[in-house]
Every structure is written in structure tokens, then in C-alpha cells.
Coordinates of C-alpha atoms in Angstrom, one line a residue:
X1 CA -44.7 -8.6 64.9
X2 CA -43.3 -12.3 64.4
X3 CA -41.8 -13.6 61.0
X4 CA -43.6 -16.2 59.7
X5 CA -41.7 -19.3 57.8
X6 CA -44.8 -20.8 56.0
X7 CA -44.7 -19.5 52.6
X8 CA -41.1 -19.9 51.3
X9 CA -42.0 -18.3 47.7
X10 CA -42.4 -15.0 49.7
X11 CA -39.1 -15.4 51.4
X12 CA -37.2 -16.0 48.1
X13 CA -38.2 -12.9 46.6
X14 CA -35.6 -10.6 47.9
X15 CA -33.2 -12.6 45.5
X16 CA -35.5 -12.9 42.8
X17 CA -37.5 -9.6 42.6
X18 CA -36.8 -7.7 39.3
X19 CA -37.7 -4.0 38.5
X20 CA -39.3 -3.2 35.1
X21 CA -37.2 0.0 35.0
X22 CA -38.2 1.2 31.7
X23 CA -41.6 1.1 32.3
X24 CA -41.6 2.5 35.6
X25 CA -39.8 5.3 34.2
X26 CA -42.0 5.6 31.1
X27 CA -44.9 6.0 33.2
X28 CA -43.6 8.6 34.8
X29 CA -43.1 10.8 32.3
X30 CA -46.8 9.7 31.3
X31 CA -48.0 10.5 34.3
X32 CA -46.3 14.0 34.2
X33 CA -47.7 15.0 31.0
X34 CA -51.1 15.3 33.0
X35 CA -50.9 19.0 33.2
X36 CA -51.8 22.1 31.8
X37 CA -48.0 23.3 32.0
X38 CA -45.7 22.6 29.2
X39 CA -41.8 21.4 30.4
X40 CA -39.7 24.3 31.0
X41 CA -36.4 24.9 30.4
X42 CA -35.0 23.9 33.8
X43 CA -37.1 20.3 33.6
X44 CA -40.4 19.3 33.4
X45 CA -43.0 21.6 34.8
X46 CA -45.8 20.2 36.1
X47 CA -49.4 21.6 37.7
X48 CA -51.4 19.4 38.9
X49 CA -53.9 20.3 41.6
X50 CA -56.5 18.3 42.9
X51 CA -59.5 17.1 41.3
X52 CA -59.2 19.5 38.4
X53 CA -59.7 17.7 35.2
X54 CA -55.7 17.0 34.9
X55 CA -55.7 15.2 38.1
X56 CA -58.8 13.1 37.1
X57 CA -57.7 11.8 34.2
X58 CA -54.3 10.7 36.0
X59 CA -56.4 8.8 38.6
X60 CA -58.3 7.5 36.0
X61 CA -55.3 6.5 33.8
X62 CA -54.2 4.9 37.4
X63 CA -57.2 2.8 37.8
X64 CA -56.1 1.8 34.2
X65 CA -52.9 0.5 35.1
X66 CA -54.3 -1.3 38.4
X67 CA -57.1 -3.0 36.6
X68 CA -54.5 -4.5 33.7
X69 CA -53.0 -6.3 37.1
X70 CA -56.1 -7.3 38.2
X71 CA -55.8 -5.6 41.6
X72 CA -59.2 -5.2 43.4
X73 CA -60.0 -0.9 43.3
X74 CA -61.9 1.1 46.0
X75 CA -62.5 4.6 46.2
X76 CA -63.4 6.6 49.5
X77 CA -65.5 9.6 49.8
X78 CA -62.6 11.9 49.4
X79 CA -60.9 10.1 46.5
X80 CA -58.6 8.4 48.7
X81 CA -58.5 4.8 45.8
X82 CA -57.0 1.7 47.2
X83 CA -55.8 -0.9 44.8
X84 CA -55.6 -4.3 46.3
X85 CA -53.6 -7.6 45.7
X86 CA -55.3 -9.8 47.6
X87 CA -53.4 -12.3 49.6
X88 CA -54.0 -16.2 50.5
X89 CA -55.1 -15.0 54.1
X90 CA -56.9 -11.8 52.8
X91 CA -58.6 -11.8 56.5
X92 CA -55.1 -10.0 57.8
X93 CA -54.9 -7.0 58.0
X94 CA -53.1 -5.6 54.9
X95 CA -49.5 -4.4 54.4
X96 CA -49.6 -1.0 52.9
X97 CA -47.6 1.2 50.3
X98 CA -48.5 4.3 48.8
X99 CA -48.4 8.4 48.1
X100 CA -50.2 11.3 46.3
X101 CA -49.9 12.3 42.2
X102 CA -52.0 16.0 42.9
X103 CA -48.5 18.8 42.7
X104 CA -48.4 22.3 43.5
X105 CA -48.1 24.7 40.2
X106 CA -44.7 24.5 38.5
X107 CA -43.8 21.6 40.2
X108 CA -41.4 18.7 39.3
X109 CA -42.3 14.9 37.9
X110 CA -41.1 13.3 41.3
X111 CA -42.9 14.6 44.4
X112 CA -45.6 11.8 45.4
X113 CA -45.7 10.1 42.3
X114 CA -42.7 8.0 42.5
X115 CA -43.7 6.1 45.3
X116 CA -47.0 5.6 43.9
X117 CA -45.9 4.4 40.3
X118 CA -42.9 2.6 42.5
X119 CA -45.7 0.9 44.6
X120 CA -47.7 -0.2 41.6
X121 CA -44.2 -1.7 39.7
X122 CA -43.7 -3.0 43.4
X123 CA -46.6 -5.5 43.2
X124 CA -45.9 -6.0 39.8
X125 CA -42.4 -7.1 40.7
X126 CA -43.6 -9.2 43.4
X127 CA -46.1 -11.1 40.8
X128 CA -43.4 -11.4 38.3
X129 CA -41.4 -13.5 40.8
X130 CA -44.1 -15.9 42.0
X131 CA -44.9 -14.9 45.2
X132 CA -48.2 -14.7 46.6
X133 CA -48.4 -12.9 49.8
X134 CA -49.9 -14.4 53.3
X135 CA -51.0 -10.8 54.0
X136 CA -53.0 -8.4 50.9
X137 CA -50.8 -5.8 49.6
X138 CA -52.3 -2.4 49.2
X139 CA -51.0 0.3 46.8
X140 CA -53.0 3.3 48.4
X141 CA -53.4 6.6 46.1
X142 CA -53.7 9.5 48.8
X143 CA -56.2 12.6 48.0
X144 CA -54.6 16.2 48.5
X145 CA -51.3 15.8 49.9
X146 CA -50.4 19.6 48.5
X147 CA -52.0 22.2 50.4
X148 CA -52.2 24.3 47.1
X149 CA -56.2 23.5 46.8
X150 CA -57.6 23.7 50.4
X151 CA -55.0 25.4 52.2
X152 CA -53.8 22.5 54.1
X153 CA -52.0 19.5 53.2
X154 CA -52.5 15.9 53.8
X155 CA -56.4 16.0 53.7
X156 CA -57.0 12.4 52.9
X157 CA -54.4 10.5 55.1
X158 CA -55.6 13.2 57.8
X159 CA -59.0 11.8 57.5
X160 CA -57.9 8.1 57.2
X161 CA -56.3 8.8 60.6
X162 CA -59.0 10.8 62.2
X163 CA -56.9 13.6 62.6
X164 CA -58.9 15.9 60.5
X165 CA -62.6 16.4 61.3
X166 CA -65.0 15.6 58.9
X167 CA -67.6 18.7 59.1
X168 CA -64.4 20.8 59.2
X169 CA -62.8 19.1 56.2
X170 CA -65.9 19.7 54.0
X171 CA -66.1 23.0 54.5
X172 CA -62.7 23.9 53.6
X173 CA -62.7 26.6 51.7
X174 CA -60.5 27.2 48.0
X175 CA -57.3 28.8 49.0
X176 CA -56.5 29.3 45.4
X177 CA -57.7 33.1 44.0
X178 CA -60.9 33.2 42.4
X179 CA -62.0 29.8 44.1
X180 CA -62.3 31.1 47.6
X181 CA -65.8 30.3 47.5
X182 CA -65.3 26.6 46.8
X183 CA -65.8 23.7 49.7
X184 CA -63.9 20.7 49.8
X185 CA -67.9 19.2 50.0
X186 CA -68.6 20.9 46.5
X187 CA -65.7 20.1 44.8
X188 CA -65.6 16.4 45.5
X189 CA -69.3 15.6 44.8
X190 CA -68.1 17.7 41.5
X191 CA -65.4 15.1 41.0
X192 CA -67.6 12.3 41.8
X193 CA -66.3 11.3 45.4
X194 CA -69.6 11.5 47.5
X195 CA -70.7 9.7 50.9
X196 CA -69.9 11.1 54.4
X197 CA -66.4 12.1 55.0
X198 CA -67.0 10.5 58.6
X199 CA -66.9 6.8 56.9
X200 CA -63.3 7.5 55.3
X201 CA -61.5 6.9 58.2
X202 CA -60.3 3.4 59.1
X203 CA -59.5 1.2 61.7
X204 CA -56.2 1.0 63.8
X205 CA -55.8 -2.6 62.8
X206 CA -56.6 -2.0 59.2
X207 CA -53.0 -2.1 58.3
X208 CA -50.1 -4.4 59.6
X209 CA -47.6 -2.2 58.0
X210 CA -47.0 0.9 56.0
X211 CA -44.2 1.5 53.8
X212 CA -43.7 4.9 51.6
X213 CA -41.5 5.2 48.9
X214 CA -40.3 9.2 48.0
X215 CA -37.6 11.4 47.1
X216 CA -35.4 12.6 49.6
X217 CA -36.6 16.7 48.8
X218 CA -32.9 17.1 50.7
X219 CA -29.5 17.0 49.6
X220 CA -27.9 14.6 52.4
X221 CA -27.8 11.4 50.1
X222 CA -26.6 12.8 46.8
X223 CA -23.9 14.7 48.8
X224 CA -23.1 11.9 50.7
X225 CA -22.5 9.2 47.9
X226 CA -25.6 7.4 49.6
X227 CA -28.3 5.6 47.4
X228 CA -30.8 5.2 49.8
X229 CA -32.0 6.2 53.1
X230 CA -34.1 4.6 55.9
X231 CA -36.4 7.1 57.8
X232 CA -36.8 6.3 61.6
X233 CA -38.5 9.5 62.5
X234 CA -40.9 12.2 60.7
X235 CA -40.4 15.9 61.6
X236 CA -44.0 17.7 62.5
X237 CA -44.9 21.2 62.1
X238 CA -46.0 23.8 64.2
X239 CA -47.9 26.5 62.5
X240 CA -48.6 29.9 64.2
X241 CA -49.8 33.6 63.3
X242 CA -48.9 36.4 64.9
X243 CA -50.3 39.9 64.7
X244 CA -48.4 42.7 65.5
X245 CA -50.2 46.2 65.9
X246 CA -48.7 49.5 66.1
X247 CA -49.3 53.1 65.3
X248 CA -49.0 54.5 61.8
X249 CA -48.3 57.5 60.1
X250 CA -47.0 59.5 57.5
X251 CA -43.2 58.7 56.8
X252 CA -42.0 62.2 56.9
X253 CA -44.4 63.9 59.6
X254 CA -44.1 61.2 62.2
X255 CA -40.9 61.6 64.3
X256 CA -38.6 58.8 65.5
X257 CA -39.1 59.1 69.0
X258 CA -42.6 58.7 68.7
X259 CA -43.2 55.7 66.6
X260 CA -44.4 52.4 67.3
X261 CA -43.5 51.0 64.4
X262 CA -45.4 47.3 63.5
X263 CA -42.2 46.4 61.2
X264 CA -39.3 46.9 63.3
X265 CA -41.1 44.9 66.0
X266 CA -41.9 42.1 63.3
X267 CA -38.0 42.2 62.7
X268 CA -36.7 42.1 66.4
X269 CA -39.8 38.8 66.4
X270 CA -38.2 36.9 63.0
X271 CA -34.6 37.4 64.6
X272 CA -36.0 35.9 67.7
X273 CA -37.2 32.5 66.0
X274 CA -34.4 32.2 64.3
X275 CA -32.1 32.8 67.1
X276 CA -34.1 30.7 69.5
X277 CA -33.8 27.9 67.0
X278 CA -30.3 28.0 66.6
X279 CA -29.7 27.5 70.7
X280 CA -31.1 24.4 70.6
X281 CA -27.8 23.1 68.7
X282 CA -30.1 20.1 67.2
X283 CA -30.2 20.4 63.4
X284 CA -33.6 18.7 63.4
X285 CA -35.2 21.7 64.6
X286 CA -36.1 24.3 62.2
X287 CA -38.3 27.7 62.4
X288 CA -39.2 29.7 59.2
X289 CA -41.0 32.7 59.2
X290 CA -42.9 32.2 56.0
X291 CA -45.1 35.4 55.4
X292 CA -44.4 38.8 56.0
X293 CA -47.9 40.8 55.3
X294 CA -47.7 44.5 56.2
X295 CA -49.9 46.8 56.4
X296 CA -51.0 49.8 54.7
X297 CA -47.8 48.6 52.4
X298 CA -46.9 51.8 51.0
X299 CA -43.4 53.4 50.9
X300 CA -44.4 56.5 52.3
X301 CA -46.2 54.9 55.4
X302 CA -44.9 54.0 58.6
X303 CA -46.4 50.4 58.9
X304 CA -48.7 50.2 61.6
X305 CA -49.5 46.0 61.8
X306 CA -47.7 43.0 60.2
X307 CA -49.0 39.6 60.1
X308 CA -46.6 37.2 60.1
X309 CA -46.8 33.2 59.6
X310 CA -44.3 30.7 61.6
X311 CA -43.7 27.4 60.6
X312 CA -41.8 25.2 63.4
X313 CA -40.6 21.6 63.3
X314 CA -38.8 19.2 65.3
X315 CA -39.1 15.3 65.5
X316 CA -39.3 16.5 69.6
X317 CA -42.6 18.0 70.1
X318 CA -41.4 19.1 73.7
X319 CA -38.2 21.3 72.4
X320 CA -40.3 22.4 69.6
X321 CA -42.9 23.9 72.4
X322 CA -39.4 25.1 74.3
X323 CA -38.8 27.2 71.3
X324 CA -41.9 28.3 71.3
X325 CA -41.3 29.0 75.1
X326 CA -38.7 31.3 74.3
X327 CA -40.0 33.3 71.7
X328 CA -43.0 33.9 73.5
X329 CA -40.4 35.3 76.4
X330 CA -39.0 37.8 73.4
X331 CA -42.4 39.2 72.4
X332 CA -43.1 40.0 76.0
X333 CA -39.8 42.1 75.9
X334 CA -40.5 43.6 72.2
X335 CA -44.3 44.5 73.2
X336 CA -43.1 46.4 76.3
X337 CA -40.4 48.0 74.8
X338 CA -41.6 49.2 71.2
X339 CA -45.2 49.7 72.9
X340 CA -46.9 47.7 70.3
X341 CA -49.9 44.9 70.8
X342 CA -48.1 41.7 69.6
X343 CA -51.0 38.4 69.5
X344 CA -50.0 35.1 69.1
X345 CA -52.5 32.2 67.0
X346 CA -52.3 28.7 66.6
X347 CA -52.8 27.6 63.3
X348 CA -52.3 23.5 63.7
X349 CA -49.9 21.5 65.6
X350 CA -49.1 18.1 64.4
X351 CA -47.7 15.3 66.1
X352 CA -44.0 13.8 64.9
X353 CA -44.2 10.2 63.6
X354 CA -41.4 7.5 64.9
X355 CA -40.7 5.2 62.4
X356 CA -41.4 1.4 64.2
X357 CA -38.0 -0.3 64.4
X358 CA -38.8 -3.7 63.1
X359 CA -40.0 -2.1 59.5
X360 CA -36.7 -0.5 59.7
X361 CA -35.0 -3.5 60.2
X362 CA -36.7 -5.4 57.6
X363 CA -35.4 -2.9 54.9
X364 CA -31.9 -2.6 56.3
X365 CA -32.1 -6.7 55.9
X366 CA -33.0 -6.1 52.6
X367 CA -30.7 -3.6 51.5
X368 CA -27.9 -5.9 52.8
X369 CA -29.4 -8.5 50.9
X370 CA -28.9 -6.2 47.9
X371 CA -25.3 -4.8 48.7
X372 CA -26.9 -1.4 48.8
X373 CA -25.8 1.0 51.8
X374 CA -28.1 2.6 53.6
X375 CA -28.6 5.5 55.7
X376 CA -30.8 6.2 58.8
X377 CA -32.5 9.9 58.6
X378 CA -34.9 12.2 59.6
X379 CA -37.4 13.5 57.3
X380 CA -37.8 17.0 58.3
X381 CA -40.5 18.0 55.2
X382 CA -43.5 16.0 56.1
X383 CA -45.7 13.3 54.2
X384 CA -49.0 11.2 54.5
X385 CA -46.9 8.6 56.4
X386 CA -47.0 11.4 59.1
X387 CA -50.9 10.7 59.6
X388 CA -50.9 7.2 58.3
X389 CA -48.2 6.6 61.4
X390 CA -51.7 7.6 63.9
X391 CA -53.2 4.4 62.5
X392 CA -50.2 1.9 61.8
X393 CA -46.7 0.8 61.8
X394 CA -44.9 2.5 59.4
X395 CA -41.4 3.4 57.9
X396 CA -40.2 5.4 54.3
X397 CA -37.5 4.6 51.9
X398 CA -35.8 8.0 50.0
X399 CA -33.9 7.7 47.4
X400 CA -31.5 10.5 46.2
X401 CA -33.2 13.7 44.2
X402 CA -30.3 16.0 41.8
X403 CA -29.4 19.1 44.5
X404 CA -31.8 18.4 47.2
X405 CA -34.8 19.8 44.9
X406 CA -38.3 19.6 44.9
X407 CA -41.6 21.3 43.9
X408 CA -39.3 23.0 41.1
X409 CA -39.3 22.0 37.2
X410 CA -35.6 20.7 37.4
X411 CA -36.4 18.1 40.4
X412 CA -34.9 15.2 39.0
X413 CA -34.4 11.7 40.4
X414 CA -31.7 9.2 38.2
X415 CA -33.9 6.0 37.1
X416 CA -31.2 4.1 38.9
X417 CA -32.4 5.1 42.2
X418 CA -35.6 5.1 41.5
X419 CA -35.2 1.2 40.1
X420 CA -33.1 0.3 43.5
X421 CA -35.7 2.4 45.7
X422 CA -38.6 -0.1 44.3
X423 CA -37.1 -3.0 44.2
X424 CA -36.2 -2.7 47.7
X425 CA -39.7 -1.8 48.6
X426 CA -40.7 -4.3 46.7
X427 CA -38.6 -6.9 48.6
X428 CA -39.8 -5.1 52.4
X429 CA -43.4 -5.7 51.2
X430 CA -43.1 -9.0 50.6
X431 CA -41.2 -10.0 53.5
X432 CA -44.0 -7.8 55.8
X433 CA -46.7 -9.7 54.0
X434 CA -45.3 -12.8 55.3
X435 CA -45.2 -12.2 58.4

């Protein structure tokens, strides 16, 4: 991509952009009180799972906001809404900002929403100052980022890419209890989204550049002093099941020696993720063992199968797959030895994102610009700019969050970050939409 010079009022906007910090701030909290939760002690509590009546009237107090700026509004079949602020080439393709309001039960205020209420006050910002983009900008509100409704996260930016297929995405069923019998295809005609799923996804040129604004979810910027942080890469996960049968029995009755016990195998199997991730010595790898479900699960019953549920990711799919490598080594050894039947499942295996280097650079130039020191980093939770990354350039800004929490009542971000965050994304936008 090659810098144009032909609009100067864009290029004077990384002196001149201003952040409406009150607002932005006061929206927020707006925004948060969409929820059946009331604050908590620790912070502000919110629930707010997709397409239930608290997330529609947030998207509709959205489309509120948008149309007060005059920014052009579309909504996809999967309630995937794209506001637009149309530039004086609107042929272009578009430079893109954007995240997701819909938050897991007892969540915090932060998580999503700040860079899409940034993004909004981002194009506001940009207004204020006089510019007017070469390229549109695109504040893009993402559908069912929080697996907390479906069972698996990212749904609209997965269909945007074309990662996610369409007749499997509609019949997703509820993964909350008592709405198992719910499909993604009922639920969004419910909401008012209808239309095949197939014509959400868009083109590879559709965007020129993507640029998320979010929370850190980490502690490495508040515990380094560090305002703001630069991501070049995007950790992906790994999921897997595995199934682990032994033989049960009465816990008194059945003698050591003669047990095959499906717990003590599960046990030797976490220890074995854990250690093989370790022995890579790369801090961006990381294995959990999330889910432990044994079975029959009573005290007096030597457990005869455990299902257990790994969660592996790396910003390296090939030494994520070498752990894998090794583990699958271990379970050879455990099966043989313990005489238990251990199988192994794929769940999904995403791809790792790399941020592109010019977007980088543009916000390092802007940071500079603003005095503000910024650090390269790794996001090792992953986001829509994961999937978006299948369809366009793209990098993310963080900005610091209190302890390195998230999806907890006391997240908290300081309104100073969250001020600097915009108004540098505010600044990158610009100077991409020039371009």
C-alpha cells in the first residue's frame, strides 16, 4: 500500500484530532446498563448475550448514535451492522474499525464495546477536525463474538471471512441450558436478521484495512508502565476432546492392582500438556485443560471414563501441532500402561493472524506523533480481527485494563487510556484512508 499526498486535510489530522472523552465514556456506562444484571460490588456486572432483548435494544440505541452522524447503516443476515462514512472516492475499498457489544454473563463494561463506542467517537473525531477521507471509513458492529449463545465464538466475523459454513452456522444449536433446542437460523429470524447466511460473507478486497481497538485482557501494559500496545500477531486456538475409558467399580471392593482407573490416566494426560507446553520455552504457547467431566461422579465409585477438553494456542501453528505431537506420544504410553482406551477429537483449529507491518507502522507513526510509547505484543486471547485477518490487512491497538482482568464485574479500563487508545485510532484511520 502507497501513501497518497492529495488530500492534506487528512494528513493534518494526527495534530488536530480531539477525543470527546466524556462522552465516550458516558456511553459506555450507557451502553452497560443494557442488562438484566444489576453492578456488583466488585464493578459493573454486565450480561449481555446475543440477540436477547438486552442486546437488541443496545444495537438499536447504536443505530441511534450512527444515524445522529449521518453515517450510512447496513445490516447482514446475521446482524453483523456496518455503519458507513462515506468518503470522496467511496469506490475504494473501505478502511475498517470495529468489535462486538454481546458479553458473557457477569461480565465487565469493557470487553468488545470499547473499541466499538472508540470507533464510533473515532469518526466523530475525525469529522470534528475537518477531514474527509479519500477512502470510506467503516465502524463495523460484529454478531456473537462470545461463545456463551452458540457454543462458539466469533460467528459473524467467521462468516464475513468464510471460515464458518453457512448451513453449519444455522444450525448451531443453544449451548445455554434450557435453549439447547434453539438454531442460530431460529433465533436470528426471531431477531429480525433473515436472508441466506451464504450472502454475509464479503469479498477479499472489500477492505483496504482493518484496525481494532480493545483492552489488553492481560496485565503486560499496566505492569509495565505502558499506555498502549501495538499487536503484530494473533494467537489461535486449538481445541480438542479426549475420551478416556476405563473400568469402574465399587471404591472398596475393587483392588488396586486391578484397576484401570479413567481418572488417574486423565491426570498423567493434563500433566503431559502442561509439561509438553512448558518445553517449548516460548511464552506464546499455552495449553489449558479446561473441562474435567468424569464419570459416574460419585465418591464411592472408581471413575471409569473422563472427558476432558484442551484448549492450545500459539502464534506458530507448526509448534502448536509439535505439542500436540508430543502429547499424543504420552497417551500412547499412558493407554499401554494403565490399560485404558484413550481417543483423541478435534474440535476446531484456527489459523493465527499476523498483523501486516505497514498498519503497524502507521500507528507507531502516530503514537510518536503523540509522544505516547508504545509496545509491540502478541495477543494470545483471540478476537474478530483473527477472522477479519482471512479477508484483509489488519492490526489492533490495546490499551491497558486494571490487573489484566476481563469477563469479570471489576474489569476496568482508566478513561485516560481509553481517550489516548481512540484518538490514536482515530489518527491510523485517517491516515489509512488516505492512502
Amino acid at each position: 500500500m502507497q501513501t497518497q499526498t492529495g488530500n492534506p486535510s487528512i494528513h493534518k489530522e494526527s495534530r488536530e484530532v480531539a477525543i470527546d472523552a466524556m462522552r465516550l465514556i458516558g456511553e459506555l456506562h450507557t451502553l452497560a446498563a443494557f442488562t438484566s444484571i444489576e453492578p456488583s460490588p466488585e464493578g459493573t456486572a454486565v450480561t449481555r448475550v446475543v440477540f436477547t432483548p438486552d442486546d437488541l435494544r443496545a444495537r438499536a440505541w447504536l443505530k441511534r448514535l450512527a444515524e445522529s452522524e449521518g453515517l450510512l447503516i447496513r445490516e447482514d443476515a446475521v446482524g453483523n451492522t456496518f455503519f458507513r462514512w462515506v468518503g470522496t472516492e467511496p469506490d475504494l475499498p473501505a478502511v475498517a474499525t470495529g468489535s462486538h457489544i454481546d458479553a458473557i454473563p457477569h461480565a465487565g463494561m469493557y470487553d468488545g464495546t470499547v473499541g466499538v463506542l472508540g470507533g464510533l467517537e473515532a469518526i466523530r473525531a475525525l469529522k470534528r477536525s475537518g477531514a474527509r477521507p479519500r477512502r470510506s471509513i467503516e465502524l463495523v458492529l460484529l454478531t456473537s463474538e462470545e461463545p456463551t449463545r452458540f457454543g462458539i465464538g466469533c460467528v459473524g466475523s467467521r462468516l464475513i471471512s468464510g471460515t464458518l459454513d453457512p448451513e453449519r452456522a444455522d444450525a448451531l444449536h443453544g449451548a445455554q441450558r434450557g435453549s439447547e433446542e434453539e438454531t442460530l437460523a431460529q433465533v436470528r429470524t426471531a431477531a429480525g436478521f433473515t436472508g441466506p447466511l451464504s450472502s454475509v460473507r464479503l469479498p477479499p478486497d472489500y477492505y483496504h484495512a482493518w484496525v481494532e481497538l480493545h483492552i489488553e485482557q492481560g496485565p503486560l501494559l499496566e505492569r509495565e508502565g505502558i499506555p498502549l500496545g501495538i499487536v503484530t500477531a494473533i494467537a489461535a486456538p486449538a481445541g480438542y476432546r479426549y475420551i478416556i475409558e476405563g473400568i469402574g467399580g465399587h471404591a472398596g471392593a475393587l483392588l488396586m492392582p486391578d484397576r484401570r482407573d479413567a481418572l488417574c490416566a486423565a491426570s498423567e494426560l493434563i500433566l503431559s500438556i502442561e509439561k509438553h507446553a512448558l518445553a517449548t520455552g516460548v511464552i506464546d504457547t499455552v495449553a489449558t485443560v479446561g473441562t474435567c467431566d468424569v464419570y459416574p461422579g460419585a465418591v464411592n465409585s472408581v471413575p471409569s471414563r473422563v472427558t476432558l477438553q484442551v484448549d492450545i494456542r500459539d502464534i506458530n501453528p507448526i509448534r502448536r501441532e509439535g505439542v500436540m505431537q508430543a502429547v499424543r506420544r504420552d497417551v500412547e504410553a499412558i493407554g499401554k500402561r494403565r490399560e485404558v482406551r484413550i481417543s483423541e477429537s478435534l474440535v476446531n483449529a484456527d489459523e493465527p493472524a499476523i498483523c501486516l507491518p505497514h498498519i503497524v507502522e502507521v500507528i507507531d507513526e502516530v503514537c510518536r506523533s503523540y509522544g505516547i510509547t508504545a509496545k509491540h505484543m502478541v495477543s494470545r486471547a483471540y478476537h474478530d480481527s483473527l477472522f477479519m485477518a482471512r479477508i484483509a490487512p489488519i492490526a489492533m491497538i490495546f490499551i491497558p485494563c486494571r490487573g489484566g482482568v476481563s469477563h469479570r464485574p471489576d474489569e476496568y479500563a482508566a478513561p485516560a487510556n481509553i481517550a489516548s487508545g481512540t484518538r490514536v485510532l482515530a489518527s491510523a484511520l485517517g491516515k489509512l484512508a488516505s492512502e
